[in-house]
Coordinates of C-alpha atoms in Angstrom, one line a residue:
M12 CA 21.5 88.9 79.0
D13 CA 23.4 87.0 81.7
K14 CA 26.5 88.7 83.0
Q15 CA 29.6 86.8 82.1
Q16 CA 31.1 85.2 85.3
P17 CA 34.7 86.2 86.0
K18 CA 37.1 83.4 85.1
R19 CA 38.6 81.7 88.1
P20 CA 42.4 81.2 88.2
V21 CA 43.7 77.9 86.7
T22 CA 44.9 75.5 89.5
L23 CA 47.3 72.6 89.6
K24 CA 44.3 70.4 89.9
D25 CA 42.9 71.7 86.6
I26 CA 46.2 71.0 84.8
A27 CA 46.4 67.6 86.3
A28 CA 42.9 66.8 85.0
A29 CA 43.8 68.1 81.5
T30 CA 47.0 66.1 81.3
G31 CA 46.2 63.0 83.2
F32 CA 49.1 63.4 85.6
S33 CA 49.0 63.7 89.3
I34 CA 48.9 67.1 91.1
N35 CA 52.3 66.2 92.6
T36 CA 53.8 65.5 89.1
V37 CA 52.4 68.7 87.7
S38 CA 53.8 70.7 90.6
H39 CA 57.3 69.2 90.2
A40 CA 57.2 69.7 86.4
L41 CA 56.3 73.4 86.7
K42 CA 59.2 73.8 89.1
D43 CA 61.4 72.1 86.5
R44 CA 62.4 69.3 88.9
E45 CA 64.6 66.7 87.4
D46 CA 62.7 63.8 89.0
I47 CA 60.2 64.3 86.2
S48 CA 61.2 63.4 82.6
L49 CA 62.0 66.2 80.2
A50 CA 59.2 65.1 77.9
T51 CA 56.6 65.2 80.7
R52 CA 57.8 68.6 81.9
E53 CA 57.5 70.0 78.4
T54 CA 54.0 68.6 78.0
I55 CA 52.8 69.9 81.3
K56 CA 54.3 73.3 80.8
E57 CA 52.8 73.7 77.4
T58 CA 49.3 72.7 78.7
A59 CA 49.7 75.1 81.6
K60 CA 50.6 77.9 79.2
K61 CA 47.6 77.2 77.0
M62 CA 45.3 77.2 80.0
G63 CA 46.7 80.5 81.2
Y64 CA 48.1 79.2 84.5
V65 CA 49.8 81.8 86.7
G66 CA 52.0 80.6 89.6
N67 CA 51.2 81.7 93.1
A68 CA 54.2 83.9 94.2
S69 CA 52.9 84.1 97.8
A70 CA 52.8 80.4 98.1
R71 CA 56.3 80.1 96.7
F72 CA 57.6 82.6 99.1
L73 CA 56.1 80.7 102.0
R74 CA 57.8 77.5 100.9
S75 CA 61.2 79.0 100.0
G76 CA 61.5 82.4 101.7
V77 CA 62.5 83.8 98.3
S78 CA 60.2 86.1 96.4
K79 CA 62.5 87.0 93.4
L80 CA 61.3 90.6 93.8
I81 CA 63.6 93.7 93.9
A82 CA 62.4 97.1 95.0
I83 CA 64.0 100.2 93.4
I84 CA 63.3 103.4 95.4
L85 CA 64.3 106.7 93.8
G86 CA 63.7 110.4 94.3
D87 CA 62.5 111.7 91.0
L88 CA 61.6 109.4 88.1
S89 CA 60.9 112.5 85.9
N90 CA 64.7 113.1 85.8
P91 CA 66.3 111.1 83.0
H92 CA 69.3 110.4 85.2
F93 CA 67.1 108.1 87.4
S94 CA 65.2 106.5 84.4
I95 CA 68.6 105.5 82.8
M96 CA 69.6 103.8 86.1
V97 CA 66.2 102.1 86.5
K98 CA 66.5 100.6 83.0
E99 CA 70.0 99.2 83.8
I100 CA 68.9 97.8 87.2
E101 CA 65.8 96.2 85.8
T102 CA 67.7 94.6 82.9
Y103 CA 70.4 93.3 85.3
F104 CA 68.0 91.6 87.7
R105 CA 65.7 90.3 84.9
R106 CA 68.7 88.4 83.6
E107 CA 69.2 86.9 87.1
G108 CA 65.6 85.8 87.3
Y109 CA 64.2 88.7 89.4
V110 CA 61.3 91.0 88.9
S111 CA 61.9 94.7 89.8
F112 CA 59.3 97.3 90.7
V113 CA 60.0 101.0 91.1
M114 CA 58.7 103.5 93.7
N115 CA 59.1 107.3 93.4
T116 CA 59.6 109.3 96.6
D117 CA 59.5 112.9 95.2
E118 CA 62.4 113.4 97.6
K119 CA 60.0 113.3 100.6
S120 CA 60.9 111.4 103.7
D121 CA 57.4 110.3 104.6
V122 CA 56.9 108.9 101.1
E123 CA 60.2 107.2 101.3
R124 CA 59.4 105.6 104.6
Q125 CA 56.1 104.3 103.2
A126 CA 58.0 102.9 100.1
I127 CA 60.4 101.0 102.4
L128 CA 57.4 99.5 104.4
T129 CA 55.6 98.6 101.2
A130 CA 58.7 96.8 99.9
A131 CA 58.9 94.9 103.2
E132 CA 55.2 94.0 103.1
R133 CA 55.7 92.6 99.6
N134 CA 58.5 90.4 100.9
V135 CA 61.1 91.7 98.5
D136 CA 64.5 90.0 98.5
G137 CA 66.4 93.2 98.2
I138 CA 66.2 97.0 97.9
L139 CA 68.2 99.5 95.9
I140 CA 67.5 103.1 97.1
C141 CA 68.7 106.6 96.5
P142 CA 67.9 108.1 99.9
T143 CA 66.2 111.4 100.6
Q144 CA 68.7 112.1 103.4
N145 CA 66.5 114.6 105.3
S146 CA 67.3 112.5 108.4
R147 CA 68.7 109.1 109.3
E148 CA 65.4 107.7 110.5
N149 CA 64.5 106.0 107.3
L150 CA 67.9 104.4 107.2
A151 CA 67.2 102.9 110.6
C152 CA 63.8 101.8 109.3
L153 CA 65.5 100.1 106.3
R154 CA 67.8 98.3 108.6
S155 CA 65.0 97.1 110.9
T156 CA 63.4 95.2 108.0
G157 CA 66.3 92.9 107.7
I158 CA 66.2 93.1 103.9
P159 CA 69.6 93.4 102.1
F160 CA 69.9 96.9 100.6
V161 CA 72.4 99.1 98.7
L162 CA 72.4 102.9 98.5
I163 CA 72.9 104.3 95.1
G164 CA 74.0 107.8 94.2
R165 CA 74.1 109.1 97.8
R166 CA 75.8 107.9 101.0
F167 CA 75.7 108.5 104.7
L168 CA 79.1 109.1 106.2
Q169 CA 80.0 107.1 109.3
E170 CA 77.3 104.5 108.4
D171 CA 78.3 100.9 107.9
C172 CA 76.2 100.1 104.8
S173 CA 76.8 99.3 101.2
Y174 CA 76.7 102.0 98.6
V175 CA 77.8 103.0 95.1
V176 CA 78.3 106.7 94.4
C177 CA 80.3 108.8 92.0
D178 CA 83.1 111.1 93.1
D179 CA 80.9 114.2 93.6
E180 CA 83.6 116.3 95.1
H181 CA 85.8 115.8 92.1
G182 CA 82.9 116.4 89.8
G183 CA 82.2 119.8 91.4
Y184 CA 85.9 120.5 91.3
I185 CA 86.5 119.8 87.6
A186 CA 83.3 121.6 86.5
A187 CA 84.3 124.8 88.4
R188 CA 87.9 124.5 87.3
H189 CA 86.8 124.4 83.7
L190 CA 84.9 127.6 84.0
L191 CA 87.6 129.3 86.0
R192 CA 90.2 128.4 83.4
L193 CA 88.0 129.9 80.7
G194 CA 88.3 133.2 82.7
H195 CA 85.0 133.1 84.7
R196 CA 85.2 134.6 88.2
R197 CA 81.6 134.8 89.2
I198 CA 80.1 131.3 88.9
L199 CA 76.5 130.9 90.1
F200 CA 76.2 127.4 91.6
L201 CA 72.6 126.1 91.5
N202 CA 73.2 123.3 93.9
G203 CA 70.9 120.7 95.5
P204 CA 69.6 120.8 99.1
A205 CA 72.4 120.7 101.7
S206 CA 71.0 117.6 103.3
I207 CA 72.0 115.5 100.2
S208 CA 75.5 114.1 100.3
S209 CA 76.2 114.7 96.6
A210 CA 75.2 118.4 96.9
R211 CA 77.5 118.9 99.9
E212 CA 80.4 117.1 98.1
R213 CA 79.9 119.0 94.8
R214 CA 79.9 122.3 96.8
D215 CA 83.2 121.2 98.4
G216 CA 84.7 120.6 94.9
Y217 CA 83.4 124.0 93.7
L218 CA 85.1 125.7 96.6
R219 CA 88.4 123.7 96.2
A220 CA 88.6 124.9 92.6
H221 CA 88.2 128.5 93.7
R222 CA 90.9 128.1 96.4
E223 CA 93.3 126.5 93.9
A224 CA 92.8 129.4 91.4
S225 CA 93.1 132.0 94.2
V226 CA 89.6 133.2 93.3
P227 CA 87.5 134.0 96.4
A228 CA 84.1 132.2 96.2
D229 CA 81.3 134.6 96.8
P230 CA 78.8 133.1 99.2
D231 CA 76.1 135.1 97.4
L232 CA 76.6 132.9 94.4
L233 CA 75.8 129.6 96.2
A234 CA 72.1 128.7 95.9
T235 CA 70.1 125.5 96.4
T236 CA 67.4 124.0 94.2
P237 CA 64.5 124.4 93.9
V238 CA 66.3 127.7 93.3
T239 CA 66.2 129.9 96.5
L240 CA 67.9 133.1 95.5
G241 CA 65.7 135.1 97.8
N242 CA 62.3 134.5 96.2
I243 CA 63.7 133.9 92.7
S244 CA 62.5 130.9 90.8
V245 CA 64.2 129.3 87.8
D246 CA 62.1 131.5 85.5
G247 CA 63.7 134.5 87.3
I248 CA 67.2 133.2 86.8
G249 CA 68.0 135.9 84.2
E250 CA 67.4 138.6 86.7
A251 CA 69.5 136.8 89.3
V252 CA 72.4 136.4 86.8
L253 CA 72.3 140.2 86.1
Q254 CA 71.9 141.2 89.7
K255 CA 74.8 139.0 90.9
K256 CA 76.9 139.8 87.8
A257 CA 77.4 136.0 87.1
T258 CA 79.1 135.0 83.9
A259 CA 78.6 131.3 84.3
I260 CA 76.3 128.7 86.0
L261 CA 77.1 125.4 87.4
A262 CA 74.0 123.3 87.9
F263 CA 73.4 120.4 90.3
S264 CA 71.9 118.4 87.5
D265 CA 71.5 118.5 83.7
L266 CA 67.7 118.9 84.2
I267 CA 68.3 122.1 86.2
A268 CA 70.8 123.3 83.7
F269 CA 68.4 122.8 80.8
E270 CA 65.6 124.6 82.8
A271 CA 68.0 127.5 83.4
I272 CA 69.1 127.7 79.7
T273 CA 65.5 127.8 78.6
A274 CA 64.7 130.5 81.1
L275 CA 67.8 132.5 80.2
E276 CA 67.0 132.4 76.5
R277 CA 63.4 133.4 77.1
Q278 CA 64.8 136.5 78.7
G279 CA 67.2 137.2 75.9
I280 CA 70.4 136.0 77.5
R281 CA 72.3 133.8 75.1
V282 CA 74.3 130.7 76.0
P283 CA 77.3 130.5 75.7
E284 CA 77.8 134.0 74.2
E285 CA 76.6 135.9 77.3
I286 CA 76.7 133.2 80.0
S287 CA 78.3 129.7 80.2
V288 CA 76.4 126.7 81.7
V289 CA 77.7 123.3 83.0
G290 CA 75.4 120.5 84.1
F291 CA 75.9 117.3 86.0
D292 CA 74.9 113.7 85.0
N293 CA 75.6 113.8 81.3
I294 CA 72.2 112.5 80.3
Q295 CA 73.0 113.3 76.7
S296 CA 75.1 110.1 76.7
K297 CA 71.7 108.4 76.3
Y298 CA 69.3 111.0 75.1
P299 CA 69.6 113.4 72.2
F300 CA 69.0 117.1 73.0
P301 CA 69.2 120.1 70.7
V302 CA 71.3 122.0 73.3
L303 CA 74.8 120.3 73.5
L304 CA 75.4 120.8 77.2
T305 CA 78.8 120.6 78.8
S306 CA 78.3 118.2 81.7
V307 CA 80.0 116.1 84.4
T308 CA 79.4 112.4 83.8
S309 CA 78.4 110.6 87.0
S310 CA 79.0 107.1 85.6
K311 CA 75.2 106.4 86.0
T312 CA 75.2 103.2 83.9
T313 CA 78.2 101.8 85.7
M314 CA 76.8 102.9 89.0
A315 CA 73.5 101.1 88.3
R316 CA 75.3 97.9 87.3
R317 CA 77.8 97.9 90.2
A318 CA 75.0 98.6 92.7
S319 CA 73.0 95.7 91.3
A320 CA 76.0 93.4 91.5
Q321 CA 76.6 94.5 95.1
L322 CA 73.0 93.7 96.0
L323 CA 73.0 90.3 94.2
R324 CA 76.1 89.3 96.2
L325 CA 74.3 90.2 99.4
L326 CA 71.3 88.2 98.4
R327 CA 73.5 85.2 97.8
D328 CA 75.5 85.6 101.0
R329 CA 74.0 87.9 103.7
T330 CA 77.2 87.4 105.9
L331 CA 79.3 89.5 103.5
P332 CA 80.5 92.8 104.9
P333 CA 79.2 96.1 103.4
E334 CA 81.0 97.2 100.2
Q335 CA 81.5 100.9 99.5
L336 CA 82.4 102.0 96.0
M337 CA 83.1 105.5 94.6
L338 CA 83.3 105.9 90.8
T339 CA 85.3 108.4 89.0
T340 CA 83.8 111.6 87.4
Q341 CA 84.9 113.3 84.2
L342 CA 83.9 116.4 82.3
V343 CA 82.3 116.1 78.9
V344 CA 82.9 119.4 77.1
R345 CA 80.3 120.4 74.5
E346 CA 79.0 123.8 73.4
T347 CA 77.5 125.6 76.4
C348 CA 80.8 127.2 77.7
A349 CA 82.9 130.1 76.4
P350 CA 85.2 132.7 77.8
P351 CA 83.3 135.5 79.6
K352 CA 82.2 138.4 77.5
P353 CA 84.4 141.4 78.1
Q354 CA 82.8 143.9 80.5
P355 CA 82.5 147.5 79.4
K356 CA 84.9 149.8 81.3

């Protein structure tokens, strides 16, 4: 049996032969040029569709310098916080006639740098990026491409570039204040790496709430994630809570909060009866979960839309100055917090 030969791509010449029009007429019709009558355009487009014609994006880019491609570079797509934003960004740009593609960095600088270079090689028109922030080298790399970009969720202070972030300091403050007002005095903060702007700012808010309440913040209760309480993992969080006599946990993200709750309950520590937990991101605004987590909303949907709008403005006018936007944060109170359990005398 003869092997079936691979089908070659349909060309403008093929469509011209099928319709009886010239190649130039076919080309103009597929670009929706008004020098071709509407009836002719519709005939040619319908024929092209039936024949399976696919336009040559590379050729279009060479002619116009516009690819209609947007790169979205994010740290951890397994986190629903990021997937919610991706959906909003993709929907926004699809309505504007752009195609988006997503690259995951796993919060690694070398992977992020390669993602930036890949985006440049594909001639994207713009980049939306939540930076790893391990250094500023990748920001310099991003600038060197000449591609318009907007940072989302994190920012570099003293850097003149566009970003949309939430008020992380206020978020850390209102979360810690809520727990302090319930009577908690030992709040274990499972924070993100200190290199990340949002982690530093949430820590600042946590500390401000303690100062305001005249409650000393024990440095021993400040940890980073992946959890580094000595050699303690998230699975060992119950032991850490007991050792440090914590009555509440503030987590850098809802994902970390849910992991902590699961680990605590496996170890027989009940939430909120024995320990209270507050997360950050409010992913339950989009996803149903059996644990009704108290969480700080980071305005993720608004953040995605505003960052997309910022980037679109830069695509339309590259002379515009950088725009820097901070969105408000609020606490959504659910069922994972309660006053601390009285300690035996």
